[in-house]
């Protein structure tokens, strides 16, 4: 498979970027990577607008988990994690892209900061697994998504414990347990999307639409 963006040598691009390259053959290399990052941060910001406050927890329900793991799986490890770093830079820099339109260093270092750090780690890990074929099957993609979700929760819980001076059990009660059922539903969508995208890519190739670097 041909690479879509000219980041230093690495694994091939995932299928949705491949299709984008097929549709826009004159856009390649770093311009395509920049456009992908901008599109990814826009998706993350939009997903953060979906916010439901929980009176017993400082952590709101948002659509970000879905967006973070989707970006990682679609973009791959390097471009996915770069997109999440760009998203954090936008929010810390003052753009209203965090949950509920929040922004700034104070928000980043607040109780939910660990989840934001976990976003970067999760995007990289899910992208790394996708690059190694885990996105070819709904089952392996679901496992990758669960692993990514765990990588969001681990720093999130540790940060909550330190920031609020609470026990592990209390951090679990307010920072993990309320979100598990919703996460299970959200993770099902990208788990099926990526295998379908590979089928689309293979269909493009069979029709002679393989783009060139």
PDB file of C-alpha atoms in Angstrom:
ATOM      1  CA  UNK A   1       0.000   0.000   0.000  1.00  0.00           C
ATOM      2  CA  UNK A   2       1.281   3.460  -0.848  1.00  0.00           C
ATOM      3  CA  UNK A   3       1.827   6.069   1.847  1.00  0.00           C
ATOM      4  CA  UNK A   4      -0.430   9.097   1.788  1.00  0.00           C
ATOM      5  CA  UNK A   5       1.622  11.570   3.731  1.00  0.00           C
ATOM      6  CA  UNK A   6       5.348  12.163   3.627  1.00  0.00           C
ATOM      7  CA  UNK A   7       6.200  11.840   7.278  1.00  0.00           C
ATOM      8  CA  UNK A   8       9.597  10.166   7.745  1.00  0.00           C
ATOM      9  CA  UNK A   9       9.620   6.500   6.771  1.00  0.00           C
ATOM     10  CA  UNK A  10       7.046   4.478   8.592  1.00  0.00           C
ATOM     11  CA  UNK A  11       4.094   2.144   8.148  1.00  0.00           C
ATOM     12  CA  UNK A  12       1.605   2.540   5.312  1.00  0.00           C
ATOM     13  CA  UNK A  13      -1.355   4.845   5.620  1.00  0.00           C
ATOM     14  CA  UNK A  14      -4.724   3.530   6.756  1.00  0.00           C
ATOM     15  CA  UNK A  15      -7.548   3.101   4.251  1.00  0.00           C
ATOM     16  CA  UNK A  16      -9.636   6.238   4.776  1.00  0.00           C
ATOM     17  CA  UNK A  17      -6.627   8.453   4.097  1.00  0.00           C
ATOM     18  CA  UNK A  18      -5.863   6.270   1.086  1.00  0.00           C
ATOM     19  CA  UNK A  19      -9.332   6.953  -0.264  1.00  0.00           C
ATOM     20  CA  UNK A  20      -8.923  10.685   0.421  1.00  0.00           C
ATOM     21  CA  UNK A  21      -5.698  10.576  -1.583  1.00  0.00           C
ATOM     22  CA  UNK A  22      -7.508   8.837  -4.423  1.00  0.00           C
ATOM     23  CA  UNK A  23     -10.141  11.575  -4.463  1.00  0.00           C
ATOM     24  CA  UNK A  24      -7.571  14.396  -4.293  1.00  0.00           C
ATOM     25  CA  UNK A  25      -4.510  13.118  -6.191  1.00  0.00           C
ATOM     26  CA  UNK A  26      -2.841  16.538  -6.298  1.00  0.00           C
ATOM     27  CA  UNK A  27      -2.809  16.838  -2.521  1.00  0.00           C
ATOM     28  CA  UNK A  28      -0.068  14.752  -0.942  1.00  0.00           C
ATOM     29  CA  UNK A  29       2.824  14.820   1.474  1.00  0.00           C
ATOM     30  CA  UNK A  30       2.830  17.398   4.249  1.00  0.00           C
ATOM     31  CA  UNK A  31      -0.148  19.392   2.876  1.00  0.00           C
ATOM     32  CA  UNK A  32      -2.336  16.306   3.192  1.00  0.00           C
ATOM     33  CA  UNK A  33      -0.983  15.618   6.683  1.00  0.00           C
ATOM     34  CA  UNK A  34      -1.761  19.200   7.762  1.00  0.00           C
ATOM     35  CA  UNK A  35      -5.277  18.977   6.341  1.00  0.00           C
ATOM     36  CA  UNK A  36      -5.766  15.668   8.141  1.00  0.00           C
ATOM     37  CA  UNK A  37      -4.621  17.165  11.450  1.00  0.00           C
ATOM     38  CA  UNK A  38      -6.950  20.146  11.047  1.00  0.00           C
ATOM     39  CA  UNK A  39      -9.873  17.857  10.211  1.00  0.00           C
ATOM     40  CA  UNK A  40      -9.037  15.643  13.172  1.00  0.00           C
ATOM     41  CA  UNK A  41      -8.839  18.503  15.662  1.00  0.00           C
ATOM     42  CA  UNK A  42     -12.144  19.849  14.332  1.00  0.00           C
ATOM     43  CA  UNK A  43     -13.748  16.444  14.936  1.00  0.00           C
ATOM     44  CA  UNK A  44     -12.302  16.310  18.446  1.00  0.00           C
ATOM     45  CA  UNK A  45     -13.542  19.816  19.247  1.00  0.00           C
ATOM     46  CA  UNK A  46     -17.009  18.996  17.927  1.00  0.00           C
ATOM     47  CA  UNK A  47     -17.156  15.786  19.964  1.00  0.00           C
ATOM     48  CA  UNK A  48     -16.161  17.744  23.086  1.00  0.00           C
ATOM     49  CA  UNK A  49     -19.290  19.879  22.682  1.00  0.00           C
ATOM     50  CA  UNK A  50     -21.340  16.807  23.549  1.00  0.00           C
ATOM     51  CA  UNK A  51     -21.165  17.228  27.314  1.00  0.00           C
ATOM     52  CA  UNK A  52     -23.366  15.842  30.065  1.00  0.00           C
ATOM     53  CA  UNK A  53     -22.501  16.907  33.591  1.00  0.00           C
ATOM     54  CA  UNK A  54     -22.657  14.369  36.406  1.00  0.00           C
ATOM     55  CA  UNK A  55     -23.365  15.950  39.768  1.00  0.00           C
ATOM     56  CA  UNK A  56     -21.295  13.369  41.649  1.00  0.00           C
ATOM     57  CA  UNK A  57     -18.226  13.493  39.377  1.00  0.00           C
ATOM     58  CA  UNK A  58     -15.892  16.209  38.057  1.00  0.00           C
ATOM     59  CA  UNK A  59     -15.616  14.215  34.821  1.00  0.00           C
ATOM     60  CA  UNK A  60     -18.398  14.902  32.276  1.00  0.00           C
ATOM     61  CA  UNK A  61     -19.738  12.487  29.700  1.00  0.00           C
ATOM     62  CA  UNK A  62     -18.571  13.620  26.246  1.00  0.00           C
ATOM     63  CA  UNK A  63     -18.201  12.223  22.742  1.00  0.00           C
ATOM     64  CA  UNK A  64     -14.432  12.560  22.879  1.00  0.00           C
ATOM     65  CA  UNK A  65     -13.552   8.927  23.536  1.00  0.00           C
ATOM     66  CA  UNK A  66     -15.161   7.907  20.263  1.00  0.00           C
ATOM     67  CA  UNK A  67     -13.375  10.663  18.341  1.00  0.00           C
ATOM     68  CA  UNK A  68      -9.963  10.023  19.930  1.00  0.00           C
ATOM     69  CA  UNK A  69      -9.947   6.315  19.170  1.00  0.00           C
ATOM     70  CA  UNK A  70     -11.344   6.849  15.678  1.00  0.00           C
ATOM     71  CA  UNK A  71      -8.614   9.386  14.874  1.00  0.00           C
ATOM     72  CA  UNK A  72      -5.958   6.978  16.113  1.00  0.00           C
ATOM     73  CA  UNK A  73      -7.318   4.052  14.127  1.00  0.00           C
ATOM     74  CA  UNK A  74      -7.861   6.031  10.927  1.00  0.00           C
ATOM     75  CA  UNK A  75      -4.694   8.139  10.970  1.00  0.00           C
ATOM     76  CA  UNK A  76      -2.213   5.646  12.390  1.00  0.00           C
ATOM     77  CA  UNK A  77       0.142   6.036  15.333  1.00  0.00           C
ATOM     78  CA  UNK A  78       2.223   9.034  14.304  1.00  0.00           C
ATOM     79  CA  UNK A  79      -0.363  11.192  12.579  1.00  0.00           C
ATOM     80  CA  UNK A  80      -3.006  10.217  15.121  1.00  0.00           C
ATOM     81  CA  UNK A  81      -0.903  11.170  18.142  1.00  0.00           C
ATOM     82  CA  UNK A  82       0.273  14.323  16.343  1.00  0.00           C
ATOM     83  CA  UNK A  83      -3.374  15.283  15.836  1.00  0.00           C
ATOM     84  CA  UNK A  84      -4.101  14.826  19.541  1.00  0.00           C
ATOM     85  CA  UNK A  85      -1.038  16.899  20.480  1.00  0.00           C
ATOM     86  CA  UNK A  86      -2.255  19.628  18.118  1.00  0.00           C
ATOM     87  CA  UNK A  87      -5.682  19.451  19.758  1.00  0.00           C
ATOM     88  CA  UNK A  88      -4.160  19.868  23.225  1.00  0.00           C
ATOM     89  CA  UNK A  89      -2.049  22.777  21.972  1.00  0.00           C
ATOM     90  CA  UNK A  90      -5.168  24.466  20.609  1.00  0.00           C
ATOM     91  CA  UNK A  91      -6.995  24.081  23.909  1.00  0.00           C
ATOM     92  CA  UNK A  92      -4.086  25.131  26.119  1.00  0.00           C
ATOM     93  CA  UNK A  93      -3.506  28.072  23.786  1.00  0.00           C
ATOM     94  CA  UNK A  94      -7.014  29.386  24.395  1.00  0.00           C
ATOM     95  CA  UNK A  95      -9.207  27.916  21.671  1.00  0.00           C
ATOM     96  CA  UNK A  96     -12.511  26.626  23.120  1.00  0.00           C
ATOM     97  CA  UNK A  97     -11.981  23.008  22.062  1.00  0.00           C
ATOM     98  CA  UNK A  98     -12.076  21.149  25.383  1.00  0.00           C
ATOM     99  CA  UNK A  99     -15.248  19.671  26.888  1.00  0.00           C
ATOM    100  CA  UNK A 100     -18.078  22.179  26.876  1.00  0.00           C
ATOM    101  CA  UNK A 101     -15.970  24.810  25.091  1.00  0.00           C
ATOM    102  CA  UNK A 102     -13.405  25.108  27.879  1.00  0.00           C
ATOM    103  CA  UNK A 103      -9.786  26.077  27.238  1.00  0.00           C
ATOM    104  CA  UNK A 104      -6.573  27.187  28.903  1.00  0.00           C
ATOM    105  CA  UNK A 105      -3.760  25.832  31.038  1.00  0.00           C
ATOM    106  CA  UNK A 106      -5.888  25.865  34.192  1.00  0.00           C
ATOM    107  CA  UNK A 107      -8.413  23.508  32.614  1.00  0.00           C
ATOM    108  CA  UNK A 108      -5.675  21.226  31.287  1.00  0.00           C
ATOM    109  CA  UNK A 109      -4.116  20.929  34.740  1.00  0.00           C
ATOM    110  CA  UNK A 110      -7.499  20.480  36.437  1.00  0.00           C
ATOM    111  CA  UNK A 111      -9.151  17.211  37.512  1.00  0.00           C
ATOM    112  CA  UNK A 112      -9.699  15.933  33.954  1.00  0.00           C
ATOM    113  CA  UNK A 113      -6.165  16.612  32.704  1.00  0.00           C
ATOM    114  CA  UNK A 114      -5.145  12.976  33.004  1.00  0.00           C
ATOM    115  CA  UNK A 115      -7.768  11.962  30.484  1.00  0.00           C
ATOM    116  CA  UNK A 116      -6.416  14.536  28.039  1.00  0.00           C
ATOM    117  CA  UNK A 117      -2.921  13.081  28.420  1.00  0.00           C
ATOM    118  CA  UNK A 118      -4.395   9.618  27.948  1.00  0.00           C
ATOM    119  CA  UNK A 119      -5.949  10.738  24.664  1.00  0.00           C
ATOM    120  CA  UNK A 120      -2.494  11.081  23.101  1.00  0.00           C
ATOM    121  CA  UNK A 121      -1.304   7.706  24.388  1.00  0.00           C
ATOM    122  CA  UNK A 122      -4.500   5.965  23.300  1.00  0.00           C
ATOM    123  CA  UNK A 123      -4.444   7.462  19.801  1.00  0.00           C
ATOM    124  CA  UNK A 124      -0.854   6.306  19.325  1.00  0.00           C
ATOM    125  CA  UNK A 125      -1.539   2.801  20.646  1.00  0.00           C
ATOM    126  CA  UNK A 126      -4.708   2.232  18.622  1.00  0.00           C
ATOM    127  CA  UNK A 127      -2.983   3.595  15.527  1.00  0.00           C
ATOM    128  CA  UNK A 128      -0.002   1.301  16.130  1.00  0.00           C
ATOM    129  CA  UNK A 129      -2.294  -1.712  16.350  1.00  0.00           C
ATOM    130  CA  UNK A 130      -4.247  -0.617  13.269  1.00  0.00           C
ATOM    131  CA  UNK A 131      -1.009  -0.361  11.297  1.00  0.00           C
ATOM    132  CA  UNK A 132      -0.363  -3.997  12.156  1.00  0.00           C
ATOM    133  CA  UNK A 133      -3.644  -5.230  10.771  1.00  0.00           C
ATOM    134  CA  UNK A 134      -5.895  -5.034  13.822  1.00  0.00           C
ATOM    135  CA  UNK A 135      -8.297  -2.838  11.856  1.00  0.00           C
ATOM    136  CA  UNK A 136      -8.987  -5.596   9.326  1.00  0.00           C
ATOM    137  CA  UNK A 137     -11.410  -7.425  11.623  1.00  0.00           C
ATOM    138  CA  UNK A 138     -14.223  -6.120  13.800  1.00  0.00           C
ATOM    139  CA  UNK A 139     -13.085  -8.413  16.623  1.00  0.00           C
ATOM    140  CA  UNK A 140      -9.441  -7.293  16.721  1.00  0.00           C
ATOM    141  CA  UNK A 141     -10.483  -3.678  16.185  1.00  0.00           C
ATOM    142  CA  UNK A 142     -12.818  -3.951  19.178  1.00  0.00           C
ATOM    143  CA  UNK A 143      -9.947  -5.308  21.291  1.00  0.00           C
ATOM    144  CA  UNK A 144      -7.754  -2.396  20.134  1.00  0.00           C
ATOM    145  CA  UNK A 145     -10.489   0.077  21.062  1.00  0.00           C
ATOM    146  CA  UNK A 146     -10.859  -1.430  24.530  1.00  0.00           C
ATOM    147  CA  UNK A 147      -7.080  -1.232  25.004  1.00  0.00           C
ATOM    148  CA  UNK A 148      -7.166   2.408  23.930  1.00  0.00           C
ATOM    149  CA  UNK A 149      -9.960   3.127  26.367  1.00  0.00           C
ATOM    150  CA  UNK A 150      -7.928   1.601  29.196  1.00  0.00           C
ATOM    151  CA  UNK A 151      -4.997   3.838  28.241  1.00  0.00           C
ATOM    152  CA  UNK A 152      -7.283   6.850  28.624  1.00  0.00           C
ATOM    153  CA  UNK A 153      -8.578   5.742  31.997  1.00  0.00           C
ATOM    154  CA  UNK A 154      -5.237   4.862  33.608  1.00  0.00           C
ATOM    155  CA  UNK A 155      -3.712   8.379  33.570  1.00  0.00           C
ATOM    156  CA  UNK A 156      -7.181   9.833  34.099  1.00  0.00           C
ATOM    157  CA  UNK A 157      -7.676   7.935  37.348  1.00  0.00           C
ATOM    158  CA  UNK A 158      -4.111   8.566  38.543  1.00  0.00           C
ATOM    159  CA  UNK A 159      -4.548  12.294  37.873  1.00  0.00           C
ATOM    160  CA  UNK A 160      -7.887  12.369  39.694  1.00  0.00           C
ATOM    161  CA  UNK A 161      -6.334  10.694  42.731  1.00  0.00           C
ATOM    162  CA  UNK A 162      -3.513  13.234  42.837  1.00  0.00           C
ATOM    163  CA  UNK A 163      -5.611  16.308  42.021  1.00  0.00           C
ATOM    164  CA  UNK A 164      -8.494  15.575  44.386  1.00  0.00           C
ATOM    165  CA  UNK A 165      -6.536  13.595  46.986  1.00  0.00           C
ATOM    166  CA  UNK A 166      -8.920  10.645  46.815  1.00  0.00           C
ATOM    167  CA  UNK A 167      -8.497   6.882  46.996  1.00  0.00           C
ATOM    168  CA  UNK A 168      -8.319   4.526  44.030  1.00  0.00           C
ATOM    169  CA  UNK A 169     -11.775   3.220  44.853  1.00  0.00           C
ATOM    170  CA  UNK A 170     -13.258   6.700  44.919  1.00  0.00           C
ATOM    171  CA  UNK A 171     -11.476   7.625  41.672  1.00  0.00           C
ATOM    172  CA  UNK A 172     -12.962   4.513  40.072  1.00  0.00           C
ATOM    173  CA  UNK A 173     -16.431   5.447  41.302  1.00  0.00           C
ATOM    174  CA  UNK A 174     -16.332   8.993  39.892  1.00  0.00           C
ATOM    175  CA  UNK A 175     -13.906   8.635  36.980  1.00  0.00           C
ATOM    176  CA  UNK A 176     -14.501   5.238  35.387  1.00  0.00           C
ATOM    177  CA  UNK A 177     -17.567   3.306  36.478  1.00  0.00           C
ATOM    178  CA  UNK A 178     -20.203   5.856  35.338  1.00  0.00           C
ATOM    179  CA  UNK A 179     -18.815   5.840  31.797  1.00  0.00           C
ATOM    180  CA  UNK A 180     -18.321   2.140  31.076  1.00  0.00           C
ATOM    181  CA  UNK A 181     -21.716   1.371  29.547  1.00  0.00           C
ATOM    182  CA  UNK A 182     -21.620   4.445  27.325  1.00  0.00           C
ATOM    183  CA  UNK A 183     -18.075   3.681  26.229  1.00  0.00           C
ATOM    184  CA  UNK A 184     -19.077   0.142  25.289  1.00  0.00           C
ATOM    185  CA  UNK A 185     -21.732   1.521  22.945  1.00  0.00           C
ATOM    186  CA  UNK A 186     -19.445   4.194  21.481  1.00  0.00           C
ATOM    187  CA  UNK A 187     -16.610   1.768  20.784  1.00  0.00           C
ATOM    188  CA  UNK A 188     -18.824  -0.447  18.656  1.00  0.00           C
ATOM    189  CA  UNK A 189     -19.025   2.104  15.846  1.00  0.00           C
ATOM    190  CA  UNK A 190     -15.313   2.442  14.953  1.00  0.00           C
ATOM    191  CA  UNK A 191     -14.868  -1.301  15.493  1.00  0.00           C
ATOM    192  CA  UNK A 192     -17.084  -1.915  12.471  1.00  0.00           C
ATOM    193  CA  UNK A 193     -16.086   1.171  10.498  1.00  0.00           C
ATOM    194  CA  UNK A 194     -12.441   0.327   9.908  1.00  0.00           C
ATOM    195  CA  UNK A 195     -12.952  -3.176   8.448  1.00  0.00           C
ATOM    196  CA  UNK A 196     -15.581  -1.640   6.154  1.00  0.00           C
ATOM    197  CA  UNK A 197     -13.081   1.042   5.124  1.00  0.00           C
ATOM    198  CA  UNK A 198     -10.540  -1.636   4.183  1.00  0.00           C
ATOM    199  CA  UNK A 199     -13.178  -3.268   2.000  1.00  0.00           C
ATOM    200  CA  UNK A 200     -13.768   0.117   0.342  1.00  0.00           C
ATOM    201  CA  UNK A 201     -10.043   0.577  -0.265  1.00  0.00           C
ATOM    202  CA  UNK A 202      -9.747  -2.862  -1.832  1.00  0.00           C
ATOM    203  CA  UNK A 203     -12.698  -2.025  -4.065  1.00  0.00           C
ATOM    204  CA  UNK A 204     -10.926   1.149  -5.220  1.00  0.00           C
ATOM    205  CA  UNK A 205      -7.804  -0.876  -6.031  1.00  0.00           C
ATOM    206  CA  UNK A 206      -9.771  -3.459  -8.001  1.00  0.00           C
ATOM    207  CA  UNK A 207     -11.205  -0.649 -10.111  1.00  0.00           C
ATOM    208  CA  UNK A 208      -7.717   0.576 -10.893  1.00  0.00           C
ATOM    209  CA  UNK A 209      -7.913   3.605  -8.593  1.00  0.00           C
ATOM    210  CA  UNK A 210      -4.659   3.048  -6.716  1.00  0.00           C
ATOM    211  CA  UNK A 211      -3.041   6.462  -6.140  1.00  0.00           C
ATOM    212  CA  UNK A 212       0.669   7.006  -6.570  1.00  0.00           C
ATOM    213  CA  UNK A 213       3.087   8.869  -4.279  1.00  0.00           C
TER     214      UNK A 213
END
